Short mmCIF file of N, CA and C in Angstrom, two decimals:
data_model
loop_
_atom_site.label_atom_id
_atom_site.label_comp_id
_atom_site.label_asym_id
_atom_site.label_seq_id
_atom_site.Cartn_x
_atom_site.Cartn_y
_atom_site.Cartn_z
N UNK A 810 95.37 -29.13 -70.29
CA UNK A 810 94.91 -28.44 -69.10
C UNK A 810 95.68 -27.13 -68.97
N UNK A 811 95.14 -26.05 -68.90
CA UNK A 811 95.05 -24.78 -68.31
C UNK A 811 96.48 -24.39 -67.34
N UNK A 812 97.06 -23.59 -66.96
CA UNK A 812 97.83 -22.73 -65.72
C UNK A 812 97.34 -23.22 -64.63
N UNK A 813 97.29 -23.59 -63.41
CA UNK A 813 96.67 -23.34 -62.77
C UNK A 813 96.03 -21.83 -62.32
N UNK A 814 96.81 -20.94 -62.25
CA UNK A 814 96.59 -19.66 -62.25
C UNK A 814 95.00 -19.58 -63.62
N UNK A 815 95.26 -19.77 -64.16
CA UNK A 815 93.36 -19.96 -65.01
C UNK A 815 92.33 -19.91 -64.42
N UNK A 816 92.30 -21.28 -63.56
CA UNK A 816 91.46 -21.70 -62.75
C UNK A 816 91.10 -21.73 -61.30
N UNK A 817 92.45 -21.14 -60.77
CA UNK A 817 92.14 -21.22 -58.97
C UNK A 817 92.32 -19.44 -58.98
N UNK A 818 93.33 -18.98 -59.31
CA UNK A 818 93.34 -17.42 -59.49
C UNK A 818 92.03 -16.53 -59.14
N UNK A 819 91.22 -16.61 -60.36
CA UNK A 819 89.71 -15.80 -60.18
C UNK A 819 88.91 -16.17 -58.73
N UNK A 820 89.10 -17.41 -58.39
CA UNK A 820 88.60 -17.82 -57.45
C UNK A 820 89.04 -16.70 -55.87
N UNK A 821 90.47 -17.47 -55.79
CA UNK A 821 90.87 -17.11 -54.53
C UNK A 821 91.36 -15.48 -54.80
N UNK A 822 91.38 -15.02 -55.57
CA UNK A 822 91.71 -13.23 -55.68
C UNK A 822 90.49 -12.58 -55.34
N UNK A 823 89.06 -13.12 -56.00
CA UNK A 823 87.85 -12.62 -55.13
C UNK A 823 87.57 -12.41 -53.49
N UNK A 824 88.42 -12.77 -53.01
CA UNK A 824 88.21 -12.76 -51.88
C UNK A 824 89.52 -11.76 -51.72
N UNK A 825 88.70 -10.40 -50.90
CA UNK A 825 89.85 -9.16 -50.41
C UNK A 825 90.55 -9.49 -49.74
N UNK A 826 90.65 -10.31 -48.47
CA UNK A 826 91.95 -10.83 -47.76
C UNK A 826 93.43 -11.16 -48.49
N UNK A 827 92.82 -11.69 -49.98
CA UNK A 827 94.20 -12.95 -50.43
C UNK A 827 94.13 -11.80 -51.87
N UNK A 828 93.59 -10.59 -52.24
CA UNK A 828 93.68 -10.22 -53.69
C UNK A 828 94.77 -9.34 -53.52
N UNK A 829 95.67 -9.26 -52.69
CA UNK A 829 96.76 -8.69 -52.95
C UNK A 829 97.79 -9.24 -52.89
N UNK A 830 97.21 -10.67 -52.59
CA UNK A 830 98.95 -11.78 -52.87
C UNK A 830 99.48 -11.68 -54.16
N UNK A 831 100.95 -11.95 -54.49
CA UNK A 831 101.40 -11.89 -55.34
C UNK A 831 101.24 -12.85 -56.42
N UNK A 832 100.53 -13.70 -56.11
CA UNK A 832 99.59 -14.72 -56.80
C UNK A 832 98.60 -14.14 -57.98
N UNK A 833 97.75 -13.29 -57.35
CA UNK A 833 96.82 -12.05 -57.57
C UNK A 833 97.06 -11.52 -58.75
N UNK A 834 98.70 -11.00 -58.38
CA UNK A 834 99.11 -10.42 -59.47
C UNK A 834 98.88 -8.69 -58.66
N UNK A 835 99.39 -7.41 -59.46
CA UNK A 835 99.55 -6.35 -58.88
C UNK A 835 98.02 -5.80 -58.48
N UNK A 836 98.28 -5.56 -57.60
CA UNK A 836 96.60 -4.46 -56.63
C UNK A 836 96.33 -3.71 -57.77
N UNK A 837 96.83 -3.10 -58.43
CA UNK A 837 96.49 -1.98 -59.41
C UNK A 837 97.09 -2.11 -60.21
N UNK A 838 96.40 -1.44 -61.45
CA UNK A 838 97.27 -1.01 -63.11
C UNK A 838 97.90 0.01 -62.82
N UNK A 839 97.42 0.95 -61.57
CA UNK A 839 98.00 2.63 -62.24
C UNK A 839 99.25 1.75 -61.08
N UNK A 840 100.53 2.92 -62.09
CA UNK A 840 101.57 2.77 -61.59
C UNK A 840 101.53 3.66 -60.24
N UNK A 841 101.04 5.02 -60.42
CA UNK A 841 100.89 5.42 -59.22
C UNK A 841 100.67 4.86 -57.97
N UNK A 842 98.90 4.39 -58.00
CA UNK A 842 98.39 3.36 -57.09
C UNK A 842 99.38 2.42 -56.55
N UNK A 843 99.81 1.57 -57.14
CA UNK A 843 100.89 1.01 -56.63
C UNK A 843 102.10 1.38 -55.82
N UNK A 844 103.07 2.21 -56.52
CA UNK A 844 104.16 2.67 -55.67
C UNK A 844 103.07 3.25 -53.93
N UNK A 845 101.94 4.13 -54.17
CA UNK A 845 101.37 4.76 -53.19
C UNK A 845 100.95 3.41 -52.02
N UNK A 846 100.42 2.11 -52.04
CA UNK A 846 100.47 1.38 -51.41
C UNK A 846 101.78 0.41 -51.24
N UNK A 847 102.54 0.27 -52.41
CA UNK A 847 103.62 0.01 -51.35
C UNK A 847 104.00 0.79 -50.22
N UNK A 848 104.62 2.08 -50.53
CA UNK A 848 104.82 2.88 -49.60
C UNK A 848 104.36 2.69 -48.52
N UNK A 849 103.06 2.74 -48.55
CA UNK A 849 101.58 2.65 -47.07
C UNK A 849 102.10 1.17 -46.70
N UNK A 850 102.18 0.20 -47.13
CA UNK A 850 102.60 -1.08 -46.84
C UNK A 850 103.56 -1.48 -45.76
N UNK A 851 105.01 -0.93 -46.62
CA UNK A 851 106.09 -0.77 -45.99
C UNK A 851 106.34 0.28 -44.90
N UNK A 852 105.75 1.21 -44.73
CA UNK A 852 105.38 1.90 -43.39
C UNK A 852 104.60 1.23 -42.47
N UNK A 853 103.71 0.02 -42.46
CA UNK A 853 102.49 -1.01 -41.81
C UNK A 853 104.00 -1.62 -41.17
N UNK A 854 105.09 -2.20 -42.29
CA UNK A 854 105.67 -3.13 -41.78
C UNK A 854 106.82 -2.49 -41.00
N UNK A 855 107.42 -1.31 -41.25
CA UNK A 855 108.22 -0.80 -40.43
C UNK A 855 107.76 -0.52 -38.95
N UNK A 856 106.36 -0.51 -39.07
CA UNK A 856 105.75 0.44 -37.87
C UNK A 856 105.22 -1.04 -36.91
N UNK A 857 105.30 -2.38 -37.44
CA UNK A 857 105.18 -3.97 -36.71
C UNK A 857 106.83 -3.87 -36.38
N UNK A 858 108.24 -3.70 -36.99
CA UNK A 858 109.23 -3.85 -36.73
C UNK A 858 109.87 -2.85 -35.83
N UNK A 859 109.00 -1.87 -35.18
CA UNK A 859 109.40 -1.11 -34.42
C UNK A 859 108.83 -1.48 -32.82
N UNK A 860 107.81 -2.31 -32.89
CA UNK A 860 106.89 -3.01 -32.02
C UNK A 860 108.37 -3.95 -31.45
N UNK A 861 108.78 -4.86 -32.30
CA UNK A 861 109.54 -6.06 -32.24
C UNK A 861 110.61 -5.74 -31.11
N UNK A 862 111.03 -4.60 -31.81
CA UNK A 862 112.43 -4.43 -31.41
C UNK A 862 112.38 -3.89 -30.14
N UNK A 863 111.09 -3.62 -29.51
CA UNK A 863 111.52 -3.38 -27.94
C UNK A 863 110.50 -4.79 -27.18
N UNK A 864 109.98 -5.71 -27.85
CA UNK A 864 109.59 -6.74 -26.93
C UNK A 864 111.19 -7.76 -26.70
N UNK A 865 110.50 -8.07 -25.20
CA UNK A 865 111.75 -8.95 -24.88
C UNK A 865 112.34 -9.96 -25.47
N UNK A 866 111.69 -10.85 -25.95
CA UNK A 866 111.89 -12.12 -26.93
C UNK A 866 112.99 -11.87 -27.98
N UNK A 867 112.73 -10.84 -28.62
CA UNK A 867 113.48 -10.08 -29.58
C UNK A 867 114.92 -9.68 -29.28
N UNK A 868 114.94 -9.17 -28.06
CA UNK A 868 115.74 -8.53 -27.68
C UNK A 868 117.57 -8.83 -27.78
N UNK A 869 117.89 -9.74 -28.10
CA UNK A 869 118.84 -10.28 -29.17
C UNK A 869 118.92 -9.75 -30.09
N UNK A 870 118.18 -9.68 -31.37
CA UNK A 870 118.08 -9.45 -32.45
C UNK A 870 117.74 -8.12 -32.61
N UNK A 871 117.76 -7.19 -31.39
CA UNK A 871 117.09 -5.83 -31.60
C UNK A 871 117.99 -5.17 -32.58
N UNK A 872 119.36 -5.09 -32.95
CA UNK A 872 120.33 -4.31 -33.78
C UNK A 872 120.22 -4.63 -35.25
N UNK A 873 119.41 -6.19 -35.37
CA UNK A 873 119.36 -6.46 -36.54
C UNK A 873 118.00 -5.78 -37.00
N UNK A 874 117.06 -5.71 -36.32
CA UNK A 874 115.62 -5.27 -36.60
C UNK A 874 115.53 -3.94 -36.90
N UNK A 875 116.60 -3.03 -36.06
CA UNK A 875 117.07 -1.69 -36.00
C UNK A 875 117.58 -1.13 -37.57
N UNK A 876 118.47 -2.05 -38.17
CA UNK A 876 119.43 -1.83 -39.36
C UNK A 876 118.43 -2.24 -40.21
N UNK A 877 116.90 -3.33 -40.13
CA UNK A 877 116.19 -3.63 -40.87
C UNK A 877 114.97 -2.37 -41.08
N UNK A 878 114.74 -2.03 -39.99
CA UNK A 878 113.78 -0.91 -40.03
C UNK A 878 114.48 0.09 -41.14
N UNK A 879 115.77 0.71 -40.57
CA UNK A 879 116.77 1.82 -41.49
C UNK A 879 116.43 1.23 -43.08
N UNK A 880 116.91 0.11 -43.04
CA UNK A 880 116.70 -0.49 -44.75
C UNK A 880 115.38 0.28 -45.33
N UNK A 881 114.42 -0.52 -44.61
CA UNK A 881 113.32 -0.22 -45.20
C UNK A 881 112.64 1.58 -45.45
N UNK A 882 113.49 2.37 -44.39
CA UNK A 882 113.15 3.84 -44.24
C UNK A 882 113.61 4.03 -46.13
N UNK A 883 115.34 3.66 -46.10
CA UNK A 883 115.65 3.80 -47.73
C UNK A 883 114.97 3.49 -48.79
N UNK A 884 114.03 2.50 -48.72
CA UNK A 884 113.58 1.74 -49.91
C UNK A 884 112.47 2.60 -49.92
N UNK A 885 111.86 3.43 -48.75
CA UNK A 885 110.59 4.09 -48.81
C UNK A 885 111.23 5.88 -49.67
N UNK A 886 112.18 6.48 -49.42
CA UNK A 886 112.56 7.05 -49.58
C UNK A 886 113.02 7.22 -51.31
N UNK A 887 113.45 5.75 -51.65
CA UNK A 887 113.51 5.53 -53.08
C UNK A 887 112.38 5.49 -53.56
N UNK A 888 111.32 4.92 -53.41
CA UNK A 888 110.11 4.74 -53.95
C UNK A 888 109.51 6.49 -53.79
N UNK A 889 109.54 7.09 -52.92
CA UNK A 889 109.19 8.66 -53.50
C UNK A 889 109.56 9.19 -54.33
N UNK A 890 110.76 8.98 -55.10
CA UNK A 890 111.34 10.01 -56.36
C UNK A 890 110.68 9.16 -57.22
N UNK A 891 110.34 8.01 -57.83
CA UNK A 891 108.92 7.51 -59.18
C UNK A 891 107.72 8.16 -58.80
N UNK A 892 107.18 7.99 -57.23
CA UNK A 892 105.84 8.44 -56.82
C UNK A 892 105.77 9.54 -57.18
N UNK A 893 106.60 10.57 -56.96
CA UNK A 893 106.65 11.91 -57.28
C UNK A 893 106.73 12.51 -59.05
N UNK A 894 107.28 11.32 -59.82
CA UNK A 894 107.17 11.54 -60.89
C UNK A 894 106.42 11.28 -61.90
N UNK A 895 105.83 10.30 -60.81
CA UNK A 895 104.33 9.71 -62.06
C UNK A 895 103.10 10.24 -61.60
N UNK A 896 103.43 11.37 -60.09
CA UNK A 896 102.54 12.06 -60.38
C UNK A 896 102.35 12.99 -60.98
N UNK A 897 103.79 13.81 -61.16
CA UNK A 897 103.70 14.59 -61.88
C UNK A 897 103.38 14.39 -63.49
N UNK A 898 103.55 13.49 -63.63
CA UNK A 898 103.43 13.29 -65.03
C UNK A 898 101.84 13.31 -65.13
N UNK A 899 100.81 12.23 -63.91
CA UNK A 899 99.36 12.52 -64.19
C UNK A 899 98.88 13.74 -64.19
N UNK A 900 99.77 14.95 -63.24
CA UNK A 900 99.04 16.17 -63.05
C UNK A 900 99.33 16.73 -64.57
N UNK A 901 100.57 16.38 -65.26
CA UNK A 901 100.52 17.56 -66.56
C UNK A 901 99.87 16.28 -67.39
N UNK A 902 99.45 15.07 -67.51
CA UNK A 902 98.71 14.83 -68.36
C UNK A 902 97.25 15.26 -68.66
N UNK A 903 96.81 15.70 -67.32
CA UNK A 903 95.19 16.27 -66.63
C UNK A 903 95.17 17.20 -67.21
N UNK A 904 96.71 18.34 -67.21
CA UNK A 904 96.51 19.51 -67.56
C UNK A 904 96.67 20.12 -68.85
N UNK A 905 96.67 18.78 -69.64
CA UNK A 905 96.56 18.81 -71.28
C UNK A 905 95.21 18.30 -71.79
N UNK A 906 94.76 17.84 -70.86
CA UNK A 906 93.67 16.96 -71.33
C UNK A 906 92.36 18.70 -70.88
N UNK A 907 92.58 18.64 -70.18
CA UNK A 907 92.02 20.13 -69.77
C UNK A 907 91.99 21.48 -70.38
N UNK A 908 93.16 21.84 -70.81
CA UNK A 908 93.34 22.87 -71.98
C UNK A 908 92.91 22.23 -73.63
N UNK A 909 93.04 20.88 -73.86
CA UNK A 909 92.29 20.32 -74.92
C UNK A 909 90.63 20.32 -74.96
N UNK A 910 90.14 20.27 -73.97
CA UNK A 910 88.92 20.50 -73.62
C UNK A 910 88.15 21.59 -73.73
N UNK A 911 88.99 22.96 -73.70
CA UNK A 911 88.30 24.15 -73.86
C UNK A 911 87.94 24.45 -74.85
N UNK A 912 89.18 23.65 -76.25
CA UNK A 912 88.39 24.01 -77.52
C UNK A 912 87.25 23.64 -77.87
N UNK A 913 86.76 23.11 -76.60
CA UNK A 913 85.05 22.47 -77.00
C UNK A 913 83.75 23.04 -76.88
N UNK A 914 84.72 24.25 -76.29
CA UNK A 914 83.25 25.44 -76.05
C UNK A 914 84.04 26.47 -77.03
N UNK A 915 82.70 27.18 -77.43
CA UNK A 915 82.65 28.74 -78.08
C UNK A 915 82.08 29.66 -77.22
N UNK A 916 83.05 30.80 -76.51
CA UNK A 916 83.19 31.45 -75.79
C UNK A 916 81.67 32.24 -76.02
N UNK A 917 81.64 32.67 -77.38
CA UNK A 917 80.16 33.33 -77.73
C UNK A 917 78.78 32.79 -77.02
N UNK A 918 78.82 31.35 -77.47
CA UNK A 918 77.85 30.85 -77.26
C UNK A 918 77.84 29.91 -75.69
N UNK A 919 78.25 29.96 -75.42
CA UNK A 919 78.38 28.96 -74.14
C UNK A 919 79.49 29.70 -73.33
N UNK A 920 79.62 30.83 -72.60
CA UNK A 920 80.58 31.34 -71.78
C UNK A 920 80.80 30.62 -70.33
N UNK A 921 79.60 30.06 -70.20
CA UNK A 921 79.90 29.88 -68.50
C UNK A 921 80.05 28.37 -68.66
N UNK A 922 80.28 27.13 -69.70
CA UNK A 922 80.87 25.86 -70.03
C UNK A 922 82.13 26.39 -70.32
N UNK A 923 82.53 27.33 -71.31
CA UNK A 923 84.15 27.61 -71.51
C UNK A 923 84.93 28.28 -70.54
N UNK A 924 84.19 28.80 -69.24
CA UNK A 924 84.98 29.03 -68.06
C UNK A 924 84.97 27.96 -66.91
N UNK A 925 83.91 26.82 -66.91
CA UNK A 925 84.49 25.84 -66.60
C UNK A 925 85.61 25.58 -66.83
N UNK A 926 85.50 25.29 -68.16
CA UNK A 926 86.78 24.01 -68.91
C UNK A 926 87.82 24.77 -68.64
N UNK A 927 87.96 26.51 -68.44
CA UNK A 927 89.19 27.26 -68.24
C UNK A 927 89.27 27.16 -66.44
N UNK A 928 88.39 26.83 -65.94
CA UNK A 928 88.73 27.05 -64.81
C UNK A 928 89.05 25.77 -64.21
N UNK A 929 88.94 24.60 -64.80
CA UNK A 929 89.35 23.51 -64.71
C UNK A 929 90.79 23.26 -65.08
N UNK A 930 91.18 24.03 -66.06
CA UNK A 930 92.63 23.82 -67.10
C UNK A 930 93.10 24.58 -65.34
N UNK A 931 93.11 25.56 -65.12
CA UNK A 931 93.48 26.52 -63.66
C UNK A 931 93.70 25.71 -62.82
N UNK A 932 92.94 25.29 -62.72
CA UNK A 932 93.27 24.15 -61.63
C UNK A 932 94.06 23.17 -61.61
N UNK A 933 94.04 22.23 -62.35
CA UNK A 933 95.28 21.41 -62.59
C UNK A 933 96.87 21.92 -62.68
N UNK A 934 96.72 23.37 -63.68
CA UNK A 934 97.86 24.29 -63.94
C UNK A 934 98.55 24.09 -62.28
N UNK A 935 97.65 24.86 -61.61
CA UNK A 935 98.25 24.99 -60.06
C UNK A 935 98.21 24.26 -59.66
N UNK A 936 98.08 22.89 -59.15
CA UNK A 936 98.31 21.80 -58.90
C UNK A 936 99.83 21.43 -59.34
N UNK A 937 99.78 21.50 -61.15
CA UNK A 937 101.39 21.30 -61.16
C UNK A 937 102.04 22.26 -60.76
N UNK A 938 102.35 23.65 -60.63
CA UNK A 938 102.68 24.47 -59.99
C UNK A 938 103.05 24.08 -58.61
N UNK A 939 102.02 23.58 -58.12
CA UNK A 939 102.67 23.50 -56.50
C UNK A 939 103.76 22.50 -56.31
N UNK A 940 103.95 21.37 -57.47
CA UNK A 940 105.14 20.49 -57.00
C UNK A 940 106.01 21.33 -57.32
N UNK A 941 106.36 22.71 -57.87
CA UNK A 941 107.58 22.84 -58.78
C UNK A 941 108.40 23.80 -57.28
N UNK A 942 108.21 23.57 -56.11
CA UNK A 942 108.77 23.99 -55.49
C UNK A 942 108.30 24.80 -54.24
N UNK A 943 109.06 25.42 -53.41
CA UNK A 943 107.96 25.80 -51.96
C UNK A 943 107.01 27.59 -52.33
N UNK A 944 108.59 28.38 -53.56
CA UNK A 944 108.00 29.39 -53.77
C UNK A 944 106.59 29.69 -55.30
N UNK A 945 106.75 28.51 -56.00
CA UNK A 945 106.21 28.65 -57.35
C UNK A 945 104.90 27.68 -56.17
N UNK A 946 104.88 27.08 -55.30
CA UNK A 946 103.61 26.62 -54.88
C UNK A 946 103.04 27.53 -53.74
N UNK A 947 103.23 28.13 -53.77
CA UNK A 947 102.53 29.15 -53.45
C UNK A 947 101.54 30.01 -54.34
N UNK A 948 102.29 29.86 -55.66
CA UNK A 948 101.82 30.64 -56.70
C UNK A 948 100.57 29.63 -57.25
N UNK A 949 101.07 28.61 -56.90
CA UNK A 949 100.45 27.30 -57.43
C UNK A 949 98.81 27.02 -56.57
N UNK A 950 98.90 27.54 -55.56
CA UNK A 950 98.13 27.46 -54.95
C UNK A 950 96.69 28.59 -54.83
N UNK A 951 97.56 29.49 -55.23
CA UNK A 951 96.19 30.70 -55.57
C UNK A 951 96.19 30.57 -57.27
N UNK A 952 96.66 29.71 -57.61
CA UNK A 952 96.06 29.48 -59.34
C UNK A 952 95.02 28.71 -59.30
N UNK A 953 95.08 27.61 -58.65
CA UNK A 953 93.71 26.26 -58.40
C UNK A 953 92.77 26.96 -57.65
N UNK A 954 93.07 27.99 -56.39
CA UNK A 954 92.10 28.75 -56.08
C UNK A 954 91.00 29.46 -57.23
N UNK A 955 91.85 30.22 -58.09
CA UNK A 955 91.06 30.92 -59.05
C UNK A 955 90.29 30.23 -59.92
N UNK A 956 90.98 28.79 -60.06
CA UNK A 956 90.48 27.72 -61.02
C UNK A 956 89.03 27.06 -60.33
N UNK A 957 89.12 27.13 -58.87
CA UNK A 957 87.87 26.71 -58.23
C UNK A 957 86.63 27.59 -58.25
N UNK A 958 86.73 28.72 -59.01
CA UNK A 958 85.84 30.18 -58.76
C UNK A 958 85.50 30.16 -59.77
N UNK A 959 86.03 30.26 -60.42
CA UNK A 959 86.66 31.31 -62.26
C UNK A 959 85.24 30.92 -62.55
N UNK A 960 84.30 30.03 -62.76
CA UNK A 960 83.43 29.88 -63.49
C UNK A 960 82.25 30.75 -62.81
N UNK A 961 81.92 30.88 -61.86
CA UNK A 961 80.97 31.72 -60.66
C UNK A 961 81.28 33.61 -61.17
N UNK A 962 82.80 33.61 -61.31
CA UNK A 962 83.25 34.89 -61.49
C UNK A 962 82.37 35.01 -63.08
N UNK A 963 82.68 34.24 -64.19
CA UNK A 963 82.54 34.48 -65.32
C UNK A 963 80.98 34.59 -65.13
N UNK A 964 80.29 33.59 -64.80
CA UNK A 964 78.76 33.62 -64.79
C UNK A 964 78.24 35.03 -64.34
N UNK A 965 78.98 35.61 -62.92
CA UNK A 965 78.43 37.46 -62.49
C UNK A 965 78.86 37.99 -63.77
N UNK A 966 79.57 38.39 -63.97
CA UNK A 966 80.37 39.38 -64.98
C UNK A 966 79.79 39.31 -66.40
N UNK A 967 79.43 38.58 -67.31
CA UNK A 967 78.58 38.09 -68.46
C UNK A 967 77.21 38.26 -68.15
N UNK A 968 76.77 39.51 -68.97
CA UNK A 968 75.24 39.88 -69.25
C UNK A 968 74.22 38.99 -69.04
N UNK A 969 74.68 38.43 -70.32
CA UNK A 969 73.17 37.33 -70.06
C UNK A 969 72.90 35.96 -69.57
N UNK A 970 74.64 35.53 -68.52
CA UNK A 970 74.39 34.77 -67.28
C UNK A 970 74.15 35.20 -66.08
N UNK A 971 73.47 36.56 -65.97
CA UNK A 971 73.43 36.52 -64.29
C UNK A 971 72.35 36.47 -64.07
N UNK A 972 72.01 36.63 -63.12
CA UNK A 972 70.71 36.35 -62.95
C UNK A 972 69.73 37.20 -62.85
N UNK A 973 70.20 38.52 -62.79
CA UNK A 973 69.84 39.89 -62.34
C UNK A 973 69.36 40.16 -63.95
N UNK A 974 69.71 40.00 -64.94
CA UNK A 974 69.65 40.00 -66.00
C UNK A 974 68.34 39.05 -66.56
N UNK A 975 68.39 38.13 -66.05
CA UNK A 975 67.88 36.91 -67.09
C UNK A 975 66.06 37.05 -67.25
N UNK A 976 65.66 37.69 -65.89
CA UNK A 976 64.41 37.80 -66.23
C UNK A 976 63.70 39.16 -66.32
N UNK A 977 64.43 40.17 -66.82
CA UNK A 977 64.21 42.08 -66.83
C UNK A 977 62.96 41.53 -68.10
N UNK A 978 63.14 40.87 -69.43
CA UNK A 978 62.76 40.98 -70.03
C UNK A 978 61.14 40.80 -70.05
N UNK A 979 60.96 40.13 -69.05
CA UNK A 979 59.61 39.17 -68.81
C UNK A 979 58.71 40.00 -67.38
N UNK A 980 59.81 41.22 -66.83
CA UNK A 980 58.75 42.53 -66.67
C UNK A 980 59.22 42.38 -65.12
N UNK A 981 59.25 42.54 -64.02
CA UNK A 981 59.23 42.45 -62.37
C UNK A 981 58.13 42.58 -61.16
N UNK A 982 58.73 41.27 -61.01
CA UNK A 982 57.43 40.89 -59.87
C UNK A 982 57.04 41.49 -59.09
N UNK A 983 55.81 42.07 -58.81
CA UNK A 983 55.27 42.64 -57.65
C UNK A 983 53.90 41.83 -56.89
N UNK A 984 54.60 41.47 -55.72
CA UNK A 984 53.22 40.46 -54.86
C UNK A 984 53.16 39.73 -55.86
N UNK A 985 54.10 38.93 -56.25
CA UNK A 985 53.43 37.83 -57.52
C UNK A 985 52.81 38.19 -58.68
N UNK A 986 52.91 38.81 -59.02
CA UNK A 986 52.49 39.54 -60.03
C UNK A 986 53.85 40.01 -61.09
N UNK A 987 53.53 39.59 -62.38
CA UNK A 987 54.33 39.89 -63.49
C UNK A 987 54.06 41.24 -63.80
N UNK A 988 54.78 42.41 -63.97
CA UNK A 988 53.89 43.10 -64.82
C UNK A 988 54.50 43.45 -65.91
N UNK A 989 53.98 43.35 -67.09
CA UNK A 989 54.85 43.51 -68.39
C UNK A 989 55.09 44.77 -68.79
N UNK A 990 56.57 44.85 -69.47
CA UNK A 990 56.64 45.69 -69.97
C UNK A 990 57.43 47.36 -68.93
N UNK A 991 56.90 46.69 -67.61
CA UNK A 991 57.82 47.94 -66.34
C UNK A 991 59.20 47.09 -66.28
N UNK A 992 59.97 47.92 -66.52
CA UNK A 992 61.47 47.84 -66.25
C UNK A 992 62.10 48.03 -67.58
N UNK A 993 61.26 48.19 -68.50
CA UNK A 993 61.98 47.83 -70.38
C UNK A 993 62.83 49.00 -70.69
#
């Protein structure tokens, strides 16, 4: 016979109430995800232990609940320097995976897909940029700007993506009317 965990596990983890018992096993693979709901967690429970400590019942134990809340402020405080580093690590993994991506267009032939993929790489760029501090995120912040555009910019600016362009050849409409050959 089997773990029990085999057989009752799948069962009772289907159900969202009980799939985050430790039974369950972890809420998430990404390490991120995780530290990010502990965090949210342990703020749920600091923010019930702040309730406690001014009902009367309690009121004995308020110094201990007090020094318990403080605990838990630390442990939240520790858990930000991984959070902070495994995000950073997803933002520069994004932002490799992104500059790997551009070699997938030929600028010749496909300009306004290879200013995506560049204006995508932009974006992430500034994203990591903005953790690297209050003055480089600033910088960081009008880089993802440009990264949100860049492809709109490239599409005006390139001949034969605009639109002003795309149909000269096929003559200009008048009252619905094509007429060939005016504008050549």
């Amino acid at each position: 016979m089997g773990d029990l965990r085999d057989t009752v596990a799948p069962i009772i983890c289907k159900d969202p109430r009980l799939a985050g018992h430790t039974f369950c096993g972890p809420v998430s693979a990404s390490a991120k995800e995780t530290l990010e709901n502990l965090e949210k967690e342990l703020g749920e429970l600091e923010n019930s232990l702040s309730v406690l400590e001014f009902a009367t019942e309690f009121g004995p134990h308020a110094d201990k609940i007090t020094n318990l809340r403080g605990k838990i402020g630390q442990i939240q405080s520790a858990i930000s320097n991984p959070l902070s580093a495994v995000s950073l690590y997803e933002d520069g993994r994004k932002l490799v995976g992104d500059i790997r991506r551009i070699r997938n267009f030929d600028p010749e032939t496909d300009p306004v897909g290879t200013a995506k993929a560049d204006g995508a790489a932009m974006q992430s760029l500034g994203r990591l940029v903005q953790k690297l501090g209050p003055l480089a995120g600033s910088v960081g912040v009008i880089i993802e700007e440009m990264g949100k555009i860049f492809a709109k910019v490239v599409t005006d600016i390139v001949p034969k993506t605009r639109a002003t362009n795309r149909h000269v050849s096929d003559g200009y409409k008048q009252g619905g009317v094509i007429i060939p050959g005016y504008g050549d």
